[in-house]
Amino acid sequence: MTHNPQTVTDARGVPMSWCAESSRNAYEKALYRFQSYFGDPTVTLSAAVEAEPDFVMGHVFNASAMLLTSERAPIPAVIESIEKAESLAGKATWREKALTAAARHWMEGRWRDACATWDRVLAEHPRDAFAIQCGHLTDFLLGDAVNLRDRVARVLPHWDRQVPGYSYVLGMYAFGLEECNQYAQAEANARTALGIERRDGWTVHALTHVLEMQNRFDEGREFLQSTSPDWAPDNGFAFHNWWHLALFHLESCDFDGALRLYDEQVIPEPSEVSMQLLDGSALLWRLRLQDVDVSDRFGTLADMWAAKTDVENGYYAFNDFHAVIALAGAGRIAEARDVLAAVQSAARTNPALTRMMANDVGIGACQAIIDFVEGRHEAVVDALLPMRSYANRFGGSHAQRDILTQTLLEAAVRSGNRALAGNLVNERAVQRPHSPMTRRFRERANAG
Ligand SMILES: [Fe+2]
């Protein structure tokens, strides 16, 4: 005869196997940190599992949060946490066992199986904020716009203002709606969420994306500047919202303003965080496409990437692409080619999903950057023109992947293909008819 393990519940009524009150409090604090980016959830939970080694959710949470950094470096610690959670299967609830299985799927490269497992958990426990957050972040890394919206939509009716953390769920829904081009609904949900919790950087981000996609760059600048005291200080995600502010400056051709944000907010000091370095690469590259002198910033950024490439190369093609940008941008072509070689190797040997990402988009995108730097602009056009329609396969948001279109457009200009450049500006002008950047692209296209 089996007997059910003794359980407790979290603040949303979701069951966990029995744990000390202090561990349950640590879980709530870590969850807040996971959702809000104010502080590192794994620091909170590492202390909790030290005090209570059988705290199942502590191990599962730690493993999953480390995986979702999109970096290979923490994998040994991830394995340790997953194995610890698996060893507690006799005590764990069904949900905890499923969450542990999801983490193992993810770690072994089966991100979609992890997402399906979180969906099963959410079918039973639609208020499992941890599972929603894990699924949402993975959908982002997958470039899966539909599930960014619908994974949240499937559980949203089970939430309301009385449930702790409701605003975070609304904010995720807003971002998913934005990635599905449903801008009015996205904005309405984001504004509701910010009315509840104005410090939520992810919701600020969702609304920022709406303003970016609708080319409301003056409004976007005002919004981010005026709200930055809410979302920026001590926040682990602030660099990305600052990056978006720099994009608004770029759109109005205020290149000095964009560079100032790079120096002061996006990469203010050496960083080891791939997602932050990625934004640095993406910003400097956009400036380089406009012939802005970024001085030795590419070199400094390339040093930060180079310190990581031995470990990270070939793990996640979206990161590799941005490493190549920094290295090639700094003129360090041999090192950029080393990263490309790692992506090519990943396209043969990685688990199926990341193999696909490397093969379908990663190799061509990395090669295009190297070709651009070495002046083979026609090759860049050949590679990127078809790729734009399926580039979401290697992850990121529409705004992030716009770097491919901007590179294509500029390569068309530089290769003298005025007709194609003109058509690409026409496309851009539909969403961005009045921006100085569109005008600038138009002038460049006309000048050939
Ligand atoms: Fe973004």
Coordinates of C-alpha atoms in Angstrom, one line a residue, residues 32 58 99 107 143 165 183 211 213 227 237 264 342 402-403:
Y32 CA 9.7 36.6 -6.1
G58 CA 14.8 23.9 -3.4
L99 CA 9.2 19.4 -12.3
M107 CA 19.3 19.7 -19.3
G143 CA 11.6 32.0 -30.1
G165 CA 2.0 37.3 -8.0
Y183 CA -0.3 45.1 -29.6
L211 CA 6.2 50.7 -28.1
M213 CA 7.1 47.4 -32.6
T227 CA 9.9 54.7 -14.8
F237 CA 17.2 42.4 -15.9
E264 CA 26.6 53.6 -18.5
A342 CA 31.9 25.3 -32.7
D402 CA 15.6 42.7 -36.3
I403 CA 19.4 42.8 -36.3

